[in-house]
XYZ file of C-alpha atoms in Angstrom:
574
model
C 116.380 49.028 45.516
C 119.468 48.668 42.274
C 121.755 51.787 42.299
C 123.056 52.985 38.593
C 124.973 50.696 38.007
C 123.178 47.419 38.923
C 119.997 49.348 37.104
C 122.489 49.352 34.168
C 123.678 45.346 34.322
C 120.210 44.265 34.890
C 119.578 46.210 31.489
C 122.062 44.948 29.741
C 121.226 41.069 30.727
C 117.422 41.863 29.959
C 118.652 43.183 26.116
C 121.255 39.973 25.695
C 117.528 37.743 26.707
C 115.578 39.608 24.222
C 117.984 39.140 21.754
C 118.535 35.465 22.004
C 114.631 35.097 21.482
C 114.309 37.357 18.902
C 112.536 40.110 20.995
C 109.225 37.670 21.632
C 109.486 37.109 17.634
C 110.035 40.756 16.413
C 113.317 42.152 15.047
C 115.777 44.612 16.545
C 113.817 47.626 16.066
C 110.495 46.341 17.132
C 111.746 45.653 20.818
C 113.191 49.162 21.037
C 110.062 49.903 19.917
C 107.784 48.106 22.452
C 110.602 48.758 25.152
C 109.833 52.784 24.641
C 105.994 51.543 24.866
C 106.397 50.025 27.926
C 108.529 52.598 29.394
C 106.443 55.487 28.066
C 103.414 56.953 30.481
C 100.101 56.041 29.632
C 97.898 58.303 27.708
C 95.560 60.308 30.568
C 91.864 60.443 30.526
C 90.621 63.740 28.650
C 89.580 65.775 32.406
C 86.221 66.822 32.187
C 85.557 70.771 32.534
C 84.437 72.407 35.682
C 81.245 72.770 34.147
C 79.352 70.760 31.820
C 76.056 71.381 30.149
C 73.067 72.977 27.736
C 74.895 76.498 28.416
C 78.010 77.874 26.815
C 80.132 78.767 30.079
C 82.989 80.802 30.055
C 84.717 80.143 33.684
C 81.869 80.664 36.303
C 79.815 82.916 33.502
C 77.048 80.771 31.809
C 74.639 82.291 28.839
C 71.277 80.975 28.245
C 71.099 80.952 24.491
C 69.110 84.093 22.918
C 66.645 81.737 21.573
C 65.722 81.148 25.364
C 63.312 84.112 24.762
C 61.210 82.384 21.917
C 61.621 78.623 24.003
C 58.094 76.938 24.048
C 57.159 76.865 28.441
C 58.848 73.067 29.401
C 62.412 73.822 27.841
C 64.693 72.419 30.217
C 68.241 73.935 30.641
C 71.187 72.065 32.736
C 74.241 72.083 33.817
C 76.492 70.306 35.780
C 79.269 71.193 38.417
C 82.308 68.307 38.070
C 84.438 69.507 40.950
C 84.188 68.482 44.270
C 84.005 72.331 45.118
C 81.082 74.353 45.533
C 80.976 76.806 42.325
C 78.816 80.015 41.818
C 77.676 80.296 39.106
C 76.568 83.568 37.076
C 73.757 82.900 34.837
C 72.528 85.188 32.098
C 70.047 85.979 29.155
C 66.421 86.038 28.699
C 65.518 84.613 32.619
C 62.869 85.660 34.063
C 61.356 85.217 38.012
C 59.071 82.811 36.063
C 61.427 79.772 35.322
C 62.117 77.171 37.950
C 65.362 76.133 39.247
C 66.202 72.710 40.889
C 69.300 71.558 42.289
C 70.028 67.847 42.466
C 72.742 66.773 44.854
C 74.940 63.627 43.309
C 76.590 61.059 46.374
C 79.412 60.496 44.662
C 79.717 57.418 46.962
C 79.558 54.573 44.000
C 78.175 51.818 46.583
C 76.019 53.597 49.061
C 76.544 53.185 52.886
C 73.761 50.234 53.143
C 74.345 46.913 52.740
C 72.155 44.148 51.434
C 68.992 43.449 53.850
C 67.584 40.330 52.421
C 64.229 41.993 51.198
C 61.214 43.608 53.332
C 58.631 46.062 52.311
C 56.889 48.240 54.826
C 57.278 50.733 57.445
C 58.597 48.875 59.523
C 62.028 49.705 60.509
C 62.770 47.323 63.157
C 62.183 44.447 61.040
C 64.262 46.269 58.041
C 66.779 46.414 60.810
C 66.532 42.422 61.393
C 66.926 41.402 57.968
C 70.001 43.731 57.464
C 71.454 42.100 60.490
C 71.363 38.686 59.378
C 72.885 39.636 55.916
C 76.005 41.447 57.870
C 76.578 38.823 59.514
C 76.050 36.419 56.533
C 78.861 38.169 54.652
C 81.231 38.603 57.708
C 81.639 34.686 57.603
C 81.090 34.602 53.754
C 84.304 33.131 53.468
C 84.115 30.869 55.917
C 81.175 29.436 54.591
C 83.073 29.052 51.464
C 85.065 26.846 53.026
C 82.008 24.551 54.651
C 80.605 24.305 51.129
C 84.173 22.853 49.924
C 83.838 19.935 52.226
C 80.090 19.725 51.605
C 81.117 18.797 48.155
C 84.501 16.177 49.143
C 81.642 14.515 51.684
C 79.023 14.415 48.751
C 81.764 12.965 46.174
C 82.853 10.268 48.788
C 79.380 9.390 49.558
C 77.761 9.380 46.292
C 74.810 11.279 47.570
C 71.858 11.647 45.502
C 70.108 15.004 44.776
C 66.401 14.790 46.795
C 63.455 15.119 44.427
C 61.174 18.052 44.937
C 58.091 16.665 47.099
C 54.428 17.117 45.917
C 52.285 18.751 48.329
C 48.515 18.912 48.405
C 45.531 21.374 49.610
C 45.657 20.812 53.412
C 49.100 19.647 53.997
C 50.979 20.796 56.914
C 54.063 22.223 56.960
C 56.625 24.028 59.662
C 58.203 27.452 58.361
C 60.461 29.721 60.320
C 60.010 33.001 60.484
C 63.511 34.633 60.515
C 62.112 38.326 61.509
C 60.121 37.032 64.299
C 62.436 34.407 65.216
C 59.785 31.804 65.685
C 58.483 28.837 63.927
C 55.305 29.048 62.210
C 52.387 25.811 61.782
C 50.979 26.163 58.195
C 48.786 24.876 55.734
C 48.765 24.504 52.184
C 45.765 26.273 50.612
C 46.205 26.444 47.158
C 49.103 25.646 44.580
C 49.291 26.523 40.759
C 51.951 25.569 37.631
C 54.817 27.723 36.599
C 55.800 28.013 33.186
C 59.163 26.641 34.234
C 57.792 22.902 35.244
C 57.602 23.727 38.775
C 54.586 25.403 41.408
C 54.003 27.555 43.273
C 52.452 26.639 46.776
C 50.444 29.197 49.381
C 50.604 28.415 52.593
C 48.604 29.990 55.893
C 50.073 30.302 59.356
C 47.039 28.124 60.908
C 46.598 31.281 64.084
C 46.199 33.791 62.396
C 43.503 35.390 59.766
C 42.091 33.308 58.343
C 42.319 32.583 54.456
C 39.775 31.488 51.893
C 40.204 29.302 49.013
C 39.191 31.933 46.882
C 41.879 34.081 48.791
C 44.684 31.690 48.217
C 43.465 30.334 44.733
C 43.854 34.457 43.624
C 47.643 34.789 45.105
C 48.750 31.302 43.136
C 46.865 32.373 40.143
C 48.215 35.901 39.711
C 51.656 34.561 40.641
C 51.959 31.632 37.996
C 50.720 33.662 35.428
C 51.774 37.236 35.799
C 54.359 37.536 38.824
C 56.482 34.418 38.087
C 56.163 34.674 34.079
C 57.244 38.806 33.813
C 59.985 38.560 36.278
C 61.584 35.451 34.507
C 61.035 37.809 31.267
C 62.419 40.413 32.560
C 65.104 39.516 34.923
C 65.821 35.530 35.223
C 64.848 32.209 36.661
C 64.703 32.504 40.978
C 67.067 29.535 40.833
C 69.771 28.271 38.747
C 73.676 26.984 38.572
C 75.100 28.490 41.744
C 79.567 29.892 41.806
C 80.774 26.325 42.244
C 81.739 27.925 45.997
C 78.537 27.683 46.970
C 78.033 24.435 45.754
C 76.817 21.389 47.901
C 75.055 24.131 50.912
C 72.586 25.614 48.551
C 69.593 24.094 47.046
C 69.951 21.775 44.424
C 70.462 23.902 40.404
C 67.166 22.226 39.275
C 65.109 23.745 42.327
C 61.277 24.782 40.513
C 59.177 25.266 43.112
C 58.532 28.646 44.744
C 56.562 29.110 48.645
C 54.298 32.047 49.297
C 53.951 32.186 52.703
C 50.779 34.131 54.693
C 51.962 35.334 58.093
C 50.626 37.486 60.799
C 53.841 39.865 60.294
C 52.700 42.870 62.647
C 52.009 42.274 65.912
C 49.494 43.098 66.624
C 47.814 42.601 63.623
C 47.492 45.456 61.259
C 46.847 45.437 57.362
C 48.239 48.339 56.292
C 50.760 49.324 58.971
C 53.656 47.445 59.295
C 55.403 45.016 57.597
C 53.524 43.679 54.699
C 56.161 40.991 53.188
C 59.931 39.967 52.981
C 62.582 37.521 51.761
C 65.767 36.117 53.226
C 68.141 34.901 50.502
C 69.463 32.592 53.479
C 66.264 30.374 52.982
C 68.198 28.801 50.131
C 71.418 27.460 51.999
C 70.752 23.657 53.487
C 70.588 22.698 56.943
C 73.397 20.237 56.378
C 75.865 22.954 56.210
C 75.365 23.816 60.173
C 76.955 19.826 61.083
C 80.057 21.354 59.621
C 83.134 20.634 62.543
C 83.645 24.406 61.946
C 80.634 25.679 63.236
C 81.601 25.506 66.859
C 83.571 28.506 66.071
C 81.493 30.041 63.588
C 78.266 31.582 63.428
C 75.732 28.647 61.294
C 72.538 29.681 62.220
C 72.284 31.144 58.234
C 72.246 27.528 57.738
C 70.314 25.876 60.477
C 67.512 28.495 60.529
C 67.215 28.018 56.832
C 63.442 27.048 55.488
C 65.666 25.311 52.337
C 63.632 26.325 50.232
C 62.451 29.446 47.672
C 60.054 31.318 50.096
C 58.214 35.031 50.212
C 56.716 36.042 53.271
C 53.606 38.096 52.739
C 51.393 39.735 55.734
C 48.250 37.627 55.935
C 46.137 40.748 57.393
C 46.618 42.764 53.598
C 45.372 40.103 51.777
C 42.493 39.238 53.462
C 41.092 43.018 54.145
C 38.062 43.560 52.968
C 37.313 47.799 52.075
C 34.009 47.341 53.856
C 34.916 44.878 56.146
C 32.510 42.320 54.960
C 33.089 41.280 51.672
C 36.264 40.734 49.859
C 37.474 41.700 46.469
C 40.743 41.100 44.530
C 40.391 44.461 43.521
C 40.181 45.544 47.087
C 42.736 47.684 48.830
C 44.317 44.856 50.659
C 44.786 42.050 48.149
C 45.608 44.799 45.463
C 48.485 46.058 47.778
C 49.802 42.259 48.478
C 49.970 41.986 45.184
C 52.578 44.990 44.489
C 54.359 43.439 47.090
C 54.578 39.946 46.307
C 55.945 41.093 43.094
C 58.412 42.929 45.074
C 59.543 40.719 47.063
C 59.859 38.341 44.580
C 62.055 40.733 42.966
C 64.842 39.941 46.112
C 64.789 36.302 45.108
C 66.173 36.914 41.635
C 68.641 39.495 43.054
C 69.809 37.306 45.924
C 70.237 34.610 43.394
C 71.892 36.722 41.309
C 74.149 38.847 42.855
C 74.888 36.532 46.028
C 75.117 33.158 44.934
C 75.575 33.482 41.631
C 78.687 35.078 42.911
C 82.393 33.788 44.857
C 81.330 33.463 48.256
C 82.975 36.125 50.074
C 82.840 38.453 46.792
C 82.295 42.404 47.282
C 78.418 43.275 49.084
C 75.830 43.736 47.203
C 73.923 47.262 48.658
C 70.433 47.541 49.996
C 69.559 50.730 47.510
C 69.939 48.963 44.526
C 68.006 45.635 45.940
C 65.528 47.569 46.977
C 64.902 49.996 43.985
C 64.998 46.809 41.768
C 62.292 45.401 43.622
C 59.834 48.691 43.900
C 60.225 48.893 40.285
C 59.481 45.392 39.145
C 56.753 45.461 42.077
C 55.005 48.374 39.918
C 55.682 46.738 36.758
C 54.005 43.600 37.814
C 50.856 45.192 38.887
C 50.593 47.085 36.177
C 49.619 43.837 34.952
C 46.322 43.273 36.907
C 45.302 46.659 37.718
C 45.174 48.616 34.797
C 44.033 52.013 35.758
C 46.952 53.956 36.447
C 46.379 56.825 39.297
C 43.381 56.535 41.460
C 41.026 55.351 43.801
C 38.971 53.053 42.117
C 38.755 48.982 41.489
C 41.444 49.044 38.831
C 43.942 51.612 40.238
C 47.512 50.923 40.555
C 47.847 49.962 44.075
C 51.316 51.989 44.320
C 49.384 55.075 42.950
C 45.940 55.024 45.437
C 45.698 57.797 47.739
C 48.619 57.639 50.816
C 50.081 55.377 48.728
C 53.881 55.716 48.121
C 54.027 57.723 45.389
C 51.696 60.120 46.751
C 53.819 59.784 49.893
C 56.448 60.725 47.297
C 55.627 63.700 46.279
C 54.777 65.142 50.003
C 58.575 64.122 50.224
C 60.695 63.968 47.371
C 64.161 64.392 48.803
C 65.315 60.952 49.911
C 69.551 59.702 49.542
C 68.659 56.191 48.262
C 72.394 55.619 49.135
C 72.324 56.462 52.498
C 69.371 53.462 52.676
C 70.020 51.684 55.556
C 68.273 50.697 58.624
C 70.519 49.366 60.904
C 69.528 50.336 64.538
C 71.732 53.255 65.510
C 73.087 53.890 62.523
C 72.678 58.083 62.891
C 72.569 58.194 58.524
C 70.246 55.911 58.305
C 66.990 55.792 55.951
C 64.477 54.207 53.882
C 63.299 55.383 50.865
C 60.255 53.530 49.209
C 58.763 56.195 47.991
C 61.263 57.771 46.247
C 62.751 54.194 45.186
C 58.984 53.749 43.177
C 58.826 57.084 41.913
C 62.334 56.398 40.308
C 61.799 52.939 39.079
C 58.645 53.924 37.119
C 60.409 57.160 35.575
C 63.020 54.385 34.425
C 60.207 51.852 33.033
C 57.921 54.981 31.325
C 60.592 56.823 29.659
C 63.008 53.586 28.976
C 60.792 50.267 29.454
C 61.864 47.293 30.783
C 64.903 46.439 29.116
C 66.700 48.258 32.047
C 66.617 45.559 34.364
C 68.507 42.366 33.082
C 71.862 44.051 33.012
C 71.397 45.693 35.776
C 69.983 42.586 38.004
C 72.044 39.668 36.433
C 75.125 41.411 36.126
C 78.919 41.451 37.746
C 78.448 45.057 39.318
C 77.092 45.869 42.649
C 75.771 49.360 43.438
C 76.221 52.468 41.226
C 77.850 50.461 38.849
C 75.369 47.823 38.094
C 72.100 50.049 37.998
C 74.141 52.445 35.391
C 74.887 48.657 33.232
C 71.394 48.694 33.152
C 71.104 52.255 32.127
C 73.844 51.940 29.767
C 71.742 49.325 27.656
C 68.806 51.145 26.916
C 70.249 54.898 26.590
C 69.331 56.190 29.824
C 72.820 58.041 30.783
C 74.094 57.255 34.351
C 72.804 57.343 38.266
C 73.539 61.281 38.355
C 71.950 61.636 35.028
C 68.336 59.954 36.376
C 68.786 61.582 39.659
C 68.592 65.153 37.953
C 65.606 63.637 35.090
C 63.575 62.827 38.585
C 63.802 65.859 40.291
C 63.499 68.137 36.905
C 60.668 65.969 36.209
C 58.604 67.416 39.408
C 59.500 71.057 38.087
C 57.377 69.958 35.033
C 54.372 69.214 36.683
C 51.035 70.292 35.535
C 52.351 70.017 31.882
C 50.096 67.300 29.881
C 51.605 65.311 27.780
C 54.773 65.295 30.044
C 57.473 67.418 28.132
C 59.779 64.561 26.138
C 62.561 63.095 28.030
C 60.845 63.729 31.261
C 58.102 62.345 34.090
C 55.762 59.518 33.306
C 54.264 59.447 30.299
C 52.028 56.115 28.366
C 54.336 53.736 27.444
C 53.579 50.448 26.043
C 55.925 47.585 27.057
C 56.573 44.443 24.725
C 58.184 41.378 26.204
C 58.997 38.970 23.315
C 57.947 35.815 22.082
C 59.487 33.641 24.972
C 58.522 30.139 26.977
C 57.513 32.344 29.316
C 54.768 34.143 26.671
C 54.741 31.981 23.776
C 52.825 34.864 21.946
C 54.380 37.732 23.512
C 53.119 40.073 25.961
C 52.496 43.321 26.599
C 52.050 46.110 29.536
C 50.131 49.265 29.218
C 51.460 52.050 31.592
C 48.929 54.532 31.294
C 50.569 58.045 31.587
C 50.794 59.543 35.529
C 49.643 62.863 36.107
C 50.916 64.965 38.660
C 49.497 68.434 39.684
C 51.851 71.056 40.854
C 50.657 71.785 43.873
C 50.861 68.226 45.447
C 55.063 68.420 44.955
C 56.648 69.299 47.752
C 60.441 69.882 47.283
C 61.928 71.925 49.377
C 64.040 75.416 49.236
C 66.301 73.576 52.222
C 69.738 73.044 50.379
C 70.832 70.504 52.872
C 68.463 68.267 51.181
C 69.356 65.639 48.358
C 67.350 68.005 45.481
C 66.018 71.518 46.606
C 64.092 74.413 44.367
C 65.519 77.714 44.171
C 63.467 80.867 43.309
C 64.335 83.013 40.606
C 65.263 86.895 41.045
C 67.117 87.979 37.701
C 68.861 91.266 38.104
C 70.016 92.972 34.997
C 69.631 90.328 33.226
C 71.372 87.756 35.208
C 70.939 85.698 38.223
C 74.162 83.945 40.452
C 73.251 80.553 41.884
C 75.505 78.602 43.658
C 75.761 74.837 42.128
C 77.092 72.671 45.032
C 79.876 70.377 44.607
C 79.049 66.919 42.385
C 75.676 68.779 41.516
C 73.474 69.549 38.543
C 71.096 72.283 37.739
C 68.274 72.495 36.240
C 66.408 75.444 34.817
C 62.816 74.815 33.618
C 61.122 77.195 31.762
C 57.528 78.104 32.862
């Protein structure tokens, strides 16, 4: 460290320097000037009050407006506590026991405690558990693989080494895929294969001991892929496969990779339709083989790269698709192949993202989180089935398969609370969860009230975590994580009211992709509008949970609730 007086030479040189350049091309009084710049502190960010809101607050007093008394039943009031302090809060004016009140807990944690699983949909939790595995360890030697792929590419530059064409397959080939969850190696055969908009096809293959699957089976899957699945999620998101972060270059699949594998597996053992696991992806499938003849992998863990099917590959349950609802004769409209549907688009969804956020990415760059993977995918799963089955809530042909009876969004509502952030399903892991349910519910309140416009920021983008889901957010006006946490739960306070009160639950909304190579004329989505009755929500009145209700017992005039810390309230008038 100088003392005063070598603070006072070094000075003194550092003027003579500026001088003798002419201050970086200003006069005299211009350096002094950008020397008191430099030297002053930087303006602070405005701090946000205590409380923020629809209420004019006056410390830890808030007043409803007067007009509160005249408010049509659906106003919504809220409020929100910026400390990191519990505050109680005194509310008064015209409330009455008749209003609701729901509190929405914020984690303030921006990534979440999960990390990236490579992609499963179910209930499953040991094979959650699996996948999440293999990713940890993926990025715990990111940057050693970083370092194979650098000498992948000096080898391929020395040896001139020609990129492999994409082979041709036909109906009844054979090929070997291996299943990373069940650790085993599966015998298939090619049953049906249809063209992607993008040059390229898509190929379904059947594990050869298991169910067995039809033509007409097969020949539905390929179809509804190449011309709903594939076509939307390009739309929407992006290609599954593009220019990789030159790190990753030379042990990933070639740039111009086309062709995407739908696998049919027996997934549950033993074999159950609806139980289970009923699909998943492992961004891994894309590294090469090559990469595990590296010198280095003595030391280092390369089964990412030996395992590796090389290729772009969902695993889907074979058992879903093929149920028939009266065990005899098989629909597309059916339960089964409705549900397989939802979750090839899904799971298709994890491609783009690992793509996207993984090697799209420095290898070795921050995680990506599991939450955010796997809310992108149980929206663009809904989305893409919206396509086919048209009929919004219900039990018939053409319900949405997400919103049949005990499916998740009814499973939703019997359980609303649910810390996406705290998604994770590593095997002792005490904080661990999964949250489907709630992950749907929230991904179609983003596509009814905001559309689909959401999602390219948000997937395709820098950010990880908080951060990238409120870049999507950003670009259509939807506020911020806490902001959609709150519009959620308020939204289940609302229930019963038809249309859905503006700003809030799941009304019709009519999506409109544009003109692209994709949909040379366009397309567009109906999302019929979602009613929900009152009676089938059940939040609770614990306030341990993520979002709680509170009942209502004005006094005088006024009622004190207690807004925990990094909260929001939410006062609903009934």
């Amino acid at each position: 460290m100088l003392n005063n007086k070598q603070n006072i030479a070094a000075l003194s040189v550092m003027v003579a320097l500026l001088s003798a350049c002419g201050g970086g091309g200003g006069d005299s009084s211009s350096s002094a000037a950008s020397n008191q710049a430099v030297q002053a502190n930087p303006p602070s960010a405005p701090q946000k009050p205590a409380i923020t809101g629809d209420l004019s607050c006056q410390s830890v007093v808030c007043a409803l407006p007067a007009s509160a008394v005249s408010d049509a039943v659906g106003k919504v009031y809220q409020l929100q506590n910026n400390t990191s302090q519990d505050m109680p809060l005194t509310i008064t004016g015209p409330l009455t026991a008749s209003w609701n009140a729901v509190v929405t807990q914020v984690d303030s944690d921006i990534l979440g405690y999960g990390r990236v699983g490579g992609g499963a949909r179910g209930t499953d939790a040991a094979a959650d558990a699996v996948l999440e595995q293999q990713m940890q360890q993926f990025y715990d030697h990111a940057a050693a693989y970083g370092q194979i792929a650098g000498r992948a590419q000096a080898r391929m530059r020395v040896e001139k080494r020609a990129v492999a064409a994409a082979r041709y397959y036909a109906v009844n080939d054979s090929r070997q895929w291996y299943d990373s969850i069940g650790s085993r190696t599966l015998s298939t055969t090619m049953k049906a294969s249809y063209a992607l908009p993008s040059g390229g096809t898509v190929y379904v293959w059947a594990q050869n001991d298991a169910a067995a699957v039809t033509a007409q089976q097969a020949a539905f899957l390929a179809e509804r892929f190449a011309n709903s699945v594939y076509p939307i999620e390009a739309a929407v998101i992006s290609e599954p496969w593009g220019p990789v972060n030159p790190s990753w270059q030379g042990v990933t699949l070639d740039a111009g990779t086309k062709d995407v594998h739908l696998v049919l597996a027996q997934l549950n053992q033993p074999a159950s339709a609806f139980k289970g696991l009923l699909g998943y992806v492992s961004p891994l499938n894309a590294l090469l083989k090559s990469g595990a003849s590296d010198p280095s992998c003595g030391k280092t863990d390369c089964s990412a790269f030996s395992n590796s099917n090389e290729a772009l590959v969902t695993f889907l349950n074979v058992d879903t698709l093929v149920a028939a609802d009266d065990g005899v004769n098989w629909s597309q409209n059916g339960k089964g192949p409705a549900l397989t549907l939802s979750t090839l688009g899904h799971e298709y969804q994890h491609l783009l993202y690992g793509y996207n956020k993984v090697f799209r990415r420095m290898a070795g760059a921050a995680r990506s989180t599991t939450w955010e993977n796997e809310l992108a995918a149980q929206t663009m799963g809904y989305l893409v089935a919206a396509d086919t089955y048209q009929g919004g809530r219900g039990d018939n042909a053409n319900s949405h398969p997400d919103l049949r009876s005990g499916g998740d969004f009814s499973q939703f509502l019997a359980q609303p609370a649910c810390n996406l952030k705290r998604w994770s399903a590593m095997s002792g892991d005490s904080v661990g969860t999964t949250c489907y349910p709630k992950a749907l519910a929230t991904g179609m309140l983003m596509l009814h009230q905001y559309g689909a416009g959401v999602m390219k920021p948000w997937v395709t983008g820098s950010n990880v975590g908080e951060r990238a889901l409120d870049d999507g957010l950003a670009a259509v006006g939807g506020g911020d994580y806490g902001s959609l946490m709150q519009q959620l739960y308020t939204s289940l306070a609302l229930a019963d009211f038809a249309p859905w009160p503006a700003g809030y639950g799941f009304p019709a909304k009519q999506l409109s992709l544009p003109a692209s190579r994709y949909f040379p004329g366009g397309k567009t989505i109906s999302l019929p509008p979602i009613p929900v009755s009152l009676g089938e929500v059940q939040l609770s009145t614990d306030p341990t949970q993520e979002a709680y209700r509170l009942s209502l017992a004005p006094l005088g005039g006024q009622v004190t609730i207690t807004v925990p810390a990094n909260s929001r309230l939410s006062l609903v008038k009934r």
